[in-house]
Short mmCIF file of C-alpha atoms and ligand atoms in Angstrom, two decimals:
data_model
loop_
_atom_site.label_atom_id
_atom_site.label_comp_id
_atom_site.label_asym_id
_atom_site.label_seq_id
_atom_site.Cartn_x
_atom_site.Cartn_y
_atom_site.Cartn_z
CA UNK A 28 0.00 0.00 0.00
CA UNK A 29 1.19 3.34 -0.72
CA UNK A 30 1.83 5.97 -3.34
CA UNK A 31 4.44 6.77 -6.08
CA UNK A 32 4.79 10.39 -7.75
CA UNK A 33 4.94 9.97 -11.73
CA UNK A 34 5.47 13.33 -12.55
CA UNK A 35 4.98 17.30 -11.93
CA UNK A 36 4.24 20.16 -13.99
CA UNK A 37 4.30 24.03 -13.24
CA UNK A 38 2.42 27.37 -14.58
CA UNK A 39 3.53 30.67 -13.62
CA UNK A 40 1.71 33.51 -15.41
CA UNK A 41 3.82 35.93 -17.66
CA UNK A 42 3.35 39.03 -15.60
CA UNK A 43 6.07 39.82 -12.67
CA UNK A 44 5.69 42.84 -10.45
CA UNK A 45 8.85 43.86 -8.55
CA UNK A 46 9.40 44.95 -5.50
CA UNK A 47 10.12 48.37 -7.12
CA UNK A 48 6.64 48.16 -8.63
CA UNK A 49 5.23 48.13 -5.14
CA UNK A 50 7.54 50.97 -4.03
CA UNK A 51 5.86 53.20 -7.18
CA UNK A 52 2.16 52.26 -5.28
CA UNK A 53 2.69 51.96 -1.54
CA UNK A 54 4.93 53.38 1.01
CA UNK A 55 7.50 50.72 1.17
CA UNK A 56 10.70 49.51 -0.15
CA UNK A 57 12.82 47.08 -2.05
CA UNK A 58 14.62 46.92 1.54
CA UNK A 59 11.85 46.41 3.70
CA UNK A 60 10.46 43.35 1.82
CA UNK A 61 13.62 41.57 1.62
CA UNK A 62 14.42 41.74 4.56
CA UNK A 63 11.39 41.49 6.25
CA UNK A 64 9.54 38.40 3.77
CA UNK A 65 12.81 37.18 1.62
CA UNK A 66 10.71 38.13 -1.30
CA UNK A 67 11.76 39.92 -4.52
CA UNK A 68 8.98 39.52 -7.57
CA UNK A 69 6.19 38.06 -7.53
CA UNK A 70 4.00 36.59 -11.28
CA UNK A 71 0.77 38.04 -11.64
CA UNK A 72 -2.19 36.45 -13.51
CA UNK A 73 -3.97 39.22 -15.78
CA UNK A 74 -7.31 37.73 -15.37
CA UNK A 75 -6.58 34.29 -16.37
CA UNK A 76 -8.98 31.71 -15.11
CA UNK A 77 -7.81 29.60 -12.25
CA UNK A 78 -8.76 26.34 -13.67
CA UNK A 79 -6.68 27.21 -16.77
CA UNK A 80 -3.13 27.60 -15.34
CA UNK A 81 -4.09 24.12 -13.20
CA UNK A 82 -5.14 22.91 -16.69
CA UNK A 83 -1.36 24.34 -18.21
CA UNK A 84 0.34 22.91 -15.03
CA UNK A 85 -1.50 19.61 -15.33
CA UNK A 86 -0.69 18.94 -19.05
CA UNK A 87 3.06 19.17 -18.07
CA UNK A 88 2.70 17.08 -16.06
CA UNK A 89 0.75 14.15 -17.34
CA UNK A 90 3.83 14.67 -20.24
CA UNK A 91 6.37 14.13 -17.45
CA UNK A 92 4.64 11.02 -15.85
CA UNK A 93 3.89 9.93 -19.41
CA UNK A 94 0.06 9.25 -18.60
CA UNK A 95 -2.55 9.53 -21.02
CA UNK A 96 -5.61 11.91 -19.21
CA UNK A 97 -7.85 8.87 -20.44
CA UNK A 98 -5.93 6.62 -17.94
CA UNK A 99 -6.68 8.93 -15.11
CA UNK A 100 -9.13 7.94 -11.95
CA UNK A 101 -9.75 10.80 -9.93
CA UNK A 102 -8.88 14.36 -10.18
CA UNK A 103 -8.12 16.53 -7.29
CA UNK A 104 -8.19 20.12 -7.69
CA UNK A 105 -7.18 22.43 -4.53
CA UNK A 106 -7.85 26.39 -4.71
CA UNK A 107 -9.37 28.81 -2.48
CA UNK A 108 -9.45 31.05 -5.58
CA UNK A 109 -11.84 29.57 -7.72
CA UNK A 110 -13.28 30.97 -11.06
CA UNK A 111 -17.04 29.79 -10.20
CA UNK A 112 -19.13 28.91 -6.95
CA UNK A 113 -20.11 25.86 -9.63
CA UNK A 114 -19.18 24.20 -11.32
CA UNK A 115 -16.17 22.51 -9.47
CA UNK A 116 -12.41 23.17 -10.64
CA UNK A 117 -11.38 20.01 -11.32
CA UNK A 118 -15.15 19.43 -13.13
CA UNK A 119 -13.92 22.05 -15.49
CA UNK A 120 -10.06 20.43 -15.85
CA UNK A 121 -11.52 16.90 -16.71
CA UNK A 122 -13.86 17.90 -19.20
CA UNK A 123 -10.74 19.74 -21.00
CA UNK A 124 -8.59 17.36 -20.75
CA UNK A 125 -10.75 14.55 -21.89
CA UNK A 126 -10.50 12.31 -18.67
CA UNK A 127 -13.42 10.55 -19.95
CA UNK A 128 -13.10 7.75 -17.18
CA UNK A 129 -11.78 10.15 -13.76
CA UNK A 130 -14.59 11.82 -11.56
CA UNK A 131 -13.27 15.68 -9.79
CA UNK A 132 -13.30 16.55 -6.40
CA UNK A 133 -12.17 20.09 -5.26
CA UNK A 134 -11.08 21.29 -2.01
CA UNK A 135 -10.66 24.09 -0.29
CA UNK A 136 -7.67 23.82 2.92
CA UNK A 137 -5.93 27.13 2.24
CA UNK A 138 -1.95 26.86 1.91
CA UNK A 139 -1.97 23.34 3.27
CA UNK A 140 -4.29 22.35 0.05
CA UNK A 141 -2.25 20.46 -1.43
CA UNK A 142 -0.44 18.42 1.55
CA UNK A 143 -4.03 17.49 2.53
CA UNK A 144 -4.76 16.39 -1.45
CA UNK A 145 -1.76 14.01 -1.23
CA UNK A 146 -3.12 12.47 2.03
CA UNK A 147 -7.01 12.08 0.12
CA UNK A 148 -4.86 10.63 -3.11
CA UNK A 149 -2.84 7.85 -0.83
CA UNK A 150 -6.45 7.36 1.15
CA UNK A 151 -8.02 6.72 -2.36
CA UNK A 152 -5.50 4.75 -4.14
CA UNK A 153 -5.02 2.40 -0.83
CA UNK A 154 -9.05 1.65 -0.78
CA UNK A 155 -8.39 -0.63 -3.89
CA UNK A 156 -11.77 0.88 -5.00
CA UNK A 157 -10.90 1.50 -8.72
CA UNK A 158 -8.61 4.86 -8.07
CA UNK A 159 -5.17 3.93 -8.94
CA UNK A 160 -3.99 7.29 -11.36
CA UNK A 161 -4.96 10.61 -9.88
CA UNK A 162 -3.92 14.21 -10.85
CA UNK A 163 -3.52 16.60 -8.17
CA UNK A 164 -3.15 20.29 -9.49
CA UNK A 165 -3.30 23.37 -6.99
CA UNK A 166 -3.86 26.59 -8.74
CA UNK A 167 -4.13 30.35 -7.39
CA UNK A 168 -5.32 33.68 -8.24
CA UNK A 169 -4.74 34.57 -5.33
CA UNK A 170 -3.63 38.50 -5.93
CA UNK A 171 -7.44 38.78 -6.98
CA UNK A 172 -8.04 38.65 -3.12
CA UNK A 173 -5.40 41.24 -2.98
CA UNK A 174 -5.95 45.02 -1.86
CA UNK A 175 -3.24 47.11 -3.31
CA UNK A 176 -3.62 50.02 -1.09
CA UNK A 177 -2.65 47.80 1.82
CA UNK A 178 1.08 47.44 2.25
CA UNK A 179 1.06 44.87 4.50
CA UNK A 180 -0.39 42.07 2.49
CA UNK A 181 -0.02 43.24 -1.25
CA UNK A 182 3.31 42.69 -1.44
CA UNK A 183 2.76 39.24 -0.14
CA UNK A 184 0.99 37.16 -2.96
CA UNK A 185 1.70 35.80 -6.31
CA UNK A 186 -0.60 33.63 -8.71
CA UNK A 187 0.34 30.21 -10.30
CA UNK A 188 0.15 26.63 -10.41
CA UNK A 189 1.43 23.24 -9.66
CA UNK A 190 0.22 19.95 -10.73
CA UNK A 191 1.57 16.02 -9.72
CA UNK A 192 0.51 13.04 -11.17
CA UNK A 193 0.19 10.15 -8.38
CA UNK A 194 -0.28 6.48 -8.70
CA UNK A 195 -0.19 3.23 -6.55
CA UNK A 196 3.29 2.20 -5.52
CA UNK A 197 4.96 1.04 -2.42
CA UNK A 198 6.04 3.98 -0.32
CA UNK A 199 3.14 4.86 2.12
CA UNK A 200 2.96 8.55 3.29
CA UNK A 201 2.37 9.57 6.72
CA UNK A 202 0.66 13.02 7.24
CA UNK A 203 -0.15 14.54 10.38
CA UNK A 204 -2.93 17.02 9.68
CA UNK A 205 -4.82 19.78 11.35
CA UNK A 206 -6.90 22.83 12.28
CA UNK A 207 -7.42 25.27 14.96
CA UNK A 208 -10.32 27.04 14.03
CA UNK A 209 -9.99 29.75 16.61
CA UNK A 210 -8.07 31.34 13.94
CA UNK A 211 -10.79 31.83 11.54
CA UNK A 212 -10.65 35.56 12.38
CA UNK A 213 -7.05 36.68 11.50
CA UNK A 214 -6.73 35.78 7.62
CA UNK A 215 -10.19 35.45 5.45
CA UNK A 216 -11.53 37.04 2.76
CA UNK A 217 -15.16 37.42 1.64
CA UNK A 218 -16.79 35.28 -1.17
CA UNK A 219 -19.06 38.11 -2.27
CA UNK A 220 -19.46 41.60 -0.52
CA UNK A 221 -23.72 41.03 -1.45
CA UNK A 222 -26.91 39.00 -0.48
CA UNK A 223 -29.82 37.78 -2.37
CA UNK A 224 -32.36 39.35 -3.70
CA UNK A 225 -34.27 38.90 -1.00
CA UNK A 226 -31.96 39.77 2.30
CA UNK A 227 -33.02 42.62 4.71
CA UNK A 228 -29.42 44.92 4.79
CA UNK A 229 -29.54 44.75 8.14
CA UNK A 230 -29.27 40.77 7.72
CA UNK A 231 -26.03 41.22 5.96
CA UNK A 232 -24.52 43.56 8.12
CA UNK A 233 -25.40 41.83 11.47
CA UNK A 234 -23.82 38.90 9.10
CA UNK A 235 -20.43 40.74 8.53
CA UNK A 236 -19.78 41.56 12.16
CA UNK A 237 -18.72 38.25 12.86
CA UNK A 238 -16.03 39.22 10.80
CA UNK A 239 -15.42 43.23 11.58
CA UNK A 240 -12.09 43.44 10.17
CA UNK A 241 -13.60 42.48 6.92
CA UNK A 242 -12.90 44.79 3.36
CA UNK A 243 -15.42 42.87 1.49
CA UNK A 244 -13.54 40.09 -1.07
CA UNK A 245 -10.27 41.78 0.12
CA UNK A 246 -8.03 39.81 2.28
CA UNK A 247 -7.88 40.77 5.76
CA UNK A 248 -4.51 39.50 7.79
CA UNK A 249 -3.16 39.82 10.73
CA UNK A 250 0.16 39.24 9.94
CA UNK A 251 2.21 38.46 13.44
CA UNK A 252 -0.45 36.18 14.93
CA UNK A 253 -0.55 34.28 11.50
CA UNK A 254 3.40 34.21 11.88
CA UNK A 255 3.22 32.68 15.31
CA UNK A 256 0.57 30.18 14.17
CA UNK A 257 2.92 29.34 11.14
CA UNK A 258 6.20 28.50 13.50
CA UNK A 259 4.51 26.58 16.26
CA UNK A 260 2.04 24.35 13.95
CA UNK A 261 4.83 24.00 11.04
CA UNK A 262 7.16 22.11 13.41
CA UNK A 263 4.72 20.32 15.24
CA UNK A 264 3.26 19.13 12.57
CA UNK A 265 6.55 18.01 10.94
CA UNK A 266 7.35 16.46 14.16
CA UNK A 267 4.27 14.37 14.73
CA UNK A 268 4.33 13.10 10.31
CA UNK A 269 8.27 11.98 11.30
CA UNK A 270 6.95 9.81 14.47
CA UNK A 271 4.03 8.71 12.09
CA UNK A 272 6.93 7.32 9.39
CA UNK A 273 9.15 6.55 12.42
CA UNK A 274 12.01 8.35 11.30
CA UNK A 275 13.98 11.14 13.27
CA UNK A 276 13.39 14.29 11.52
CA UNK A 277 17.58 13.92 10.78
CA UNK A 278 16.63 11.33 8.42
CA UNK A 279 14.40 13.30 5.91
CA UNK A 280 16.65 14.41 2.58
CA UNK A 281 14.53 17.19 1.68
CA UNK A 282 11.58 19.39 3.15
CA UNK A 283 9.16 21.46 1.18
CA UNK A 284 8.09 24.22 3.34
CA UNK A 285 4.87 26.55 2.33
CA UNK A 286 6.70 29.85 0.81
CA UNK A 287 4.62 32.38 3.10
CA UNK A 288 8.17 34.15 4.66
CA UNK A 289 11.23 33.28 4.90
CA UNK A 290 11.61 34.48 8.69
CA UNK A 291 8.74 31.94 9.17
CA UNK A 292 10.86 29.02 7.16
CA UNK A 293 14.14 30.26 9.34
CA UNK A 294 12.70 30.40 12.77
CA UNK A 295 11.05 26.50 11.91
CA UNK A 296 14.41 25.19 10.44
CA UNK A 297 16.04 26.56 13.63
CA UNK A 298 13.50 25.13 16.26
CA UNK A 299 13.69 21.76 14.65
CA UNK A 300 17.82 21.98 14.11
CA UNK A 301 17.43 21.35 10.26
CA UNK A 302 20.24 21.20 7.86
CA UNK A 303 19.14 24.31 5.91
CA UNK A 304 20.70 22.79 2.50
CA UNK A 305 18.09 20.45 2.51
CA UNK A 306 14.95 23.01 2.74
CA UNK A 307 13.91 24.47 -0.41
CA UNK A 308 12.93 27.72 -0.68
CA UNK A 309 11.74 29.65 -3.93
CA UNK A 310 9.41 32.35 -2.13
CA UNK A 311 12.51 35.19 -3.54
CA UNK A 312 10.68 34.67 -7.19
CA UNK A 313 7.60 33.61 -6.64
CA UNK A 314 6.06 35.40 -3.29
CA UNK A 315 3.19 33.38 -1.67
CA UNK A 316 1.16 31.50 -4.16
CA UNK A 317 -0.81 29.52 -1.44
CA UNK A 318 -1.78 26.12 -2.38
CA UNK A 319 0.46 26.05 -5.10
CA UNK A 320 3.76 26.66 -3.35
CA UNK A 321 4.57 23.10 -2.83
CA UNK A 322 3.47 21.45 -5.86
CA UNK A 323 5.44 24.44 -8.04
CA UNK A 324 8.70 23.86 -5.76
CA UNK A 325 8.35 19.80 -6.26
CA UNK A 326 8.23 20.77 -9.87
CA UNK A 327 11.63 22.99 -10.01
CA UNK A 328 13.06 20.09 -8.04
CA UNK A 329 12.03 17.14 -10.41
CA UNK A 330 13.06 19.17 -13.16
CA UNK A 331 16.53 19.94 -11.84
CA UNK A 332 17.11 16.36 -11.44
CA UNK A 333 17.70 17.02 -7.53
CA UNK A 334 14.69 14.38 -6.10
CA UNK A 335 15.95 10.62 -6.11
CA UNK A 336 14.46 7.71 -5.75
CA UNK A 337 14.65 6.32 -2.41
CA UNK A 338 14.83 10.03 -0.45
CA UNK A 339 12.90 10.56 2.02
CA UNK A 340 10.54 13.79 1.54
CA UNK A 341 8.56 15.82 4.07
CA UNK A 342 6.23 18.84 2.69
CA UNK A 343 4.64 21.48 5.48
CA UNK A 344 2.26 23.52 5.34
CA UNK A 345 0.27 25.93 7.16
CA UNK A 346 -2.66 28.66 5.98
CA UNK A 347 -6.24 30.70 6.71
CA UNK A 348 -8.46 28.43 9.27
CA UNK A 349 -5.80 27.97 10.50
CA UNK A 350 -5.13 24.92 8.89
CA UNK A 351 -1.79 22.84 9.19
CA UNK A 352 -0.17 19.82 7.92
CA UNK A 353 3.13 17.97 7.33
CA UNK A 354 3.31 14.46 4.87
CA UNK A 355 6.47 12.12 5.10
CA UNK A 356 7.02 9.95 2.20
CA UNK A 357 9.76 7.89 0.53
CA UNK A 358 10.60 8.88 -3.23
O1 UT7 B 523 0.11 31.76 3.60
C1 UT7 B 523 -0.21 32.19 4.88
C2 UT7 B 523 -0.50 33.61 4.98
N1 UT7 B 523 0.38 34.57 5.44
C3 UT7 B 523 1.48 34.53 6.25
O2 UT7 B 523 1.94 33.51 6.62
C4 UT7 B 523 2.07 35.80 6.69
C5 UT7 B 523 2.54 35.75 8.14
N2 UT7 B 523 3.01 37.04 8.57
C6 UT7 B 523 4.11 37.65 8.07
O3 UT7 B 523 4.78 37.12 7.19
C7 UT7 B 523 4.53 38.98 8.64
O4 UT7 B 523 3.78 39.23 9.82
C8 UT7 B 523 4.35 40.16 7.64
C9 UT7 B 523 5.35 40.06 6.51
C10 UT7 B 523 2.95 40.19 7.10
C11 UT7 B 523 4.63 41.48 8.36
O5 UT7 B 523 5.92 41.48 8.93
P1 UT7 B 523 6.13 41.87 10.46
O6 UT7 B 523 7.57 41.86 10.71
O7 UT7 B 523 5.28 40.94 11.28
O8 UT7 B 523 5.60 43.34 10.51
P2 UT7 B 523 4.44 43.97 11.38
O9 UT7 B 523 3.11 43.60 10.83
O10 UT7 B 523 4.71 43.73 12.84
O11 UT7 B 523 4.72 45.50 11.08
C12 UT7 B 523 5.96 46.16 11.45
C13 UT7 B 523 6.01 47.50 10.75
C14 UT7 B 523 4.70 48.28 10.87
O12 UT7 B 523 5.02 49.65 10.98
P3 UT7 B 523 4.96 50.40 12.41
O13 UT7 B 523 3.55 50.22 12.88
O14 UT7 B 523 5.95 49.66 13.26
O15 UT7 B 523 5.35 51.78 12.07
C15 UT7 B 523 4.04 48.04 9.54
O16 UT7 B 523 3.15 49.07 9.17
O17 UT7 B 523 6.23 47.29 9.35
C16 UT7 B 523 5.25 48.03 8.63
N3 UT7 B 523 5.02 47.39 7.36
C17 UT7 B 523 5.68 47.73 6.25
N4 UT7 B 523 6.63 48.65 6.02
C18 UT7 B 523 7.09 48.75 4.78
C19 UT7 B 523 4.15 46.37 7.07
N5 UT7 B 523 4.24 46.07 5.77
C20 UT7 B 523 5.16 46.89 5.24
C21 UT7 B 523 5.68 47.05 3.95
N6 UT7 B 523 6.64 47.99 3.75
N7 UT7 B 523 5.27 46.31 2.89
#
């Protein structure tokens, strides 16, 4: 029982804003976000759907795993930045791909999407139910959330997407997952700033203070309670997904952090006494791209021929909820 990856694939839209660009639009600096995130562009979608950079990401890689989209099972699509309230993402990816005999199921964990996707593919593919290929692609337009008068988040968040094709093989994956929904309150952002027809105003505003810090669909973070939630549930996460494997966390040959800060990646590689050469870290181009951070830095790592068969792998992740989740697995 267990899982093997087949291949990845990676989308990154055309558009790059600097941290100069921000500097022409907000009162802040080149300096200050360097130093302060480890972040120096960011790639912008220009109103390109969601589902269609999953779609680019997943057709590179069904090319790298060499699997036809007919010989798929199940497609798992994870976004909290999706183009319709229906139909589903990955509803929209299968019918464009032609994976005439895979059903779609979409989900919705934040950052930690796609850690908690690879936990539902293993869970699927070990129920020896009929799901033995399945495409995971995490894709975010996330800067849509985005309000670019607000320096403390805009210069955050990039867009893009990730994709990994998964299949039966013999290395089982141990995740540790989790929530604390206490935290609801310090990162959200509203579906739609309206009601129905129907609804009284007073209804909707009674509605939005449960939420006061709200700017309609603008994100709303508080940034240093977020960054404490980050370094205490990254590493005990991690932690608790090495005890699952039984393996020290000495043992594990590379680790895949969520790209939110690199203070945050730092602090967590200190606190568990990591060898830093074997943490990636890609947030300097990038930014945060939520769910798609991990599946786009598996991709640059596959591609640059530095994953081997046989290492030992453990990707973390953290986001809005808060949600949290580390998964240990053997290459
Ligand atoms: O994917 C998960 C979602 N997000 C995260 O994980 C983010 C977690 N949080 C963080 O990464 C950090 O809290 C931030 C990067 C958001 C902020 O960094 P910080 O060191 O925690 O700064 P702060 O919020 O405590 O603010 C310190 C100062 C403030 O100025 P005053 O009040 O001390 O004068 C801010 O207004 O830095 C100011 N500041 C900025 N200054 C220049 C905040 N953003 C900026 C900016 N440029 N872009």
């Amino acid at each position: 029982m267990g899982i093997k990856i087949l291949g990845c694939g990676m989308y990154l839209p055309p558009k790059t804003v600097t941290n100069e660009d921000f500097e022409r639009i907000v009162n802040t600096s080149d300096e200050w976000i360097i130093k302060r995130t480890g972040i120096k562009k960011r790639h912008v979608s220009q109103g390109e759907y969601t589902f269609s950079m999953g779609l680019k990401a997943a057709v590179e890689a069904l090319n790298n795993a060499k699997v036809s989209p007919k010989d798929l099972d199940l497609v798992i699509f994870t976004t909290v930045t999706a183009d319709f309230y229906f139909p589903s993402m990955s509803n929209v990816v299968q019918g464009k791909l032609g994976a005439e005999n895979a059903y779609g199921i979409d989900i919705a964990c934040a950052c930690a999407g796609f850690v908690y996707a690879l936990d539902m593919a293993q869970k699927y593919i070990d129920a020896d139910d009929g799901v033995q290929n399945v495409l995971i692609i995490s894709s975010e337009n996330i800067t849509k959330t985005v309000d670019y008068t607000d320096r403390s988040t805009c210069v955050l968040f990039g867009d893009g997407a990730g994709a990994v094709v998964v299949t039966k093989g013999n290395s089982k994956a141990y995740a540790h997952l989790g929530a604390d929904g206490t935290g609801c309150e310090l990162l959200y952002a509203h579906l739609y700033p309206s009601a129905n027809f129907f609804a009284e105003p007073g209804e909707l505003s009674a509605n939005y203070a449960a939420f006061p810090q709200g700017k309609g669909r603008y994100m709303y973070m508080n940034g240093p309670r977020v960054y404490e939630f980050a370094v205490s549930k990254m590493v005990y996460s991690l932690k608790k997904a090495c005890e699952k494997a039984k393996i020290s966390v000495d043992e594990l040959d590379v680790i895949i952090p969520h790209q939110a800060n690199v203070r945050i990646i730092d602090t967590v590689v200190k606190k568990l006494g990591l060898n830093k050469d074997k943490v990636y870290v890609n947030i300097k181009d990038h930014g945060n791209i939520s769910s798609a951070c991990i599946p786009v830095c598996l991709a640059e790592l596959f591609s640059k021929g530095a994953l081997k068969p046989g290492f030992k792998v453990c990707l973390v992740g953290f986001g809005a909820g808060i949600i949290y989740g580390a998964i240990v697995f053997t290459l």
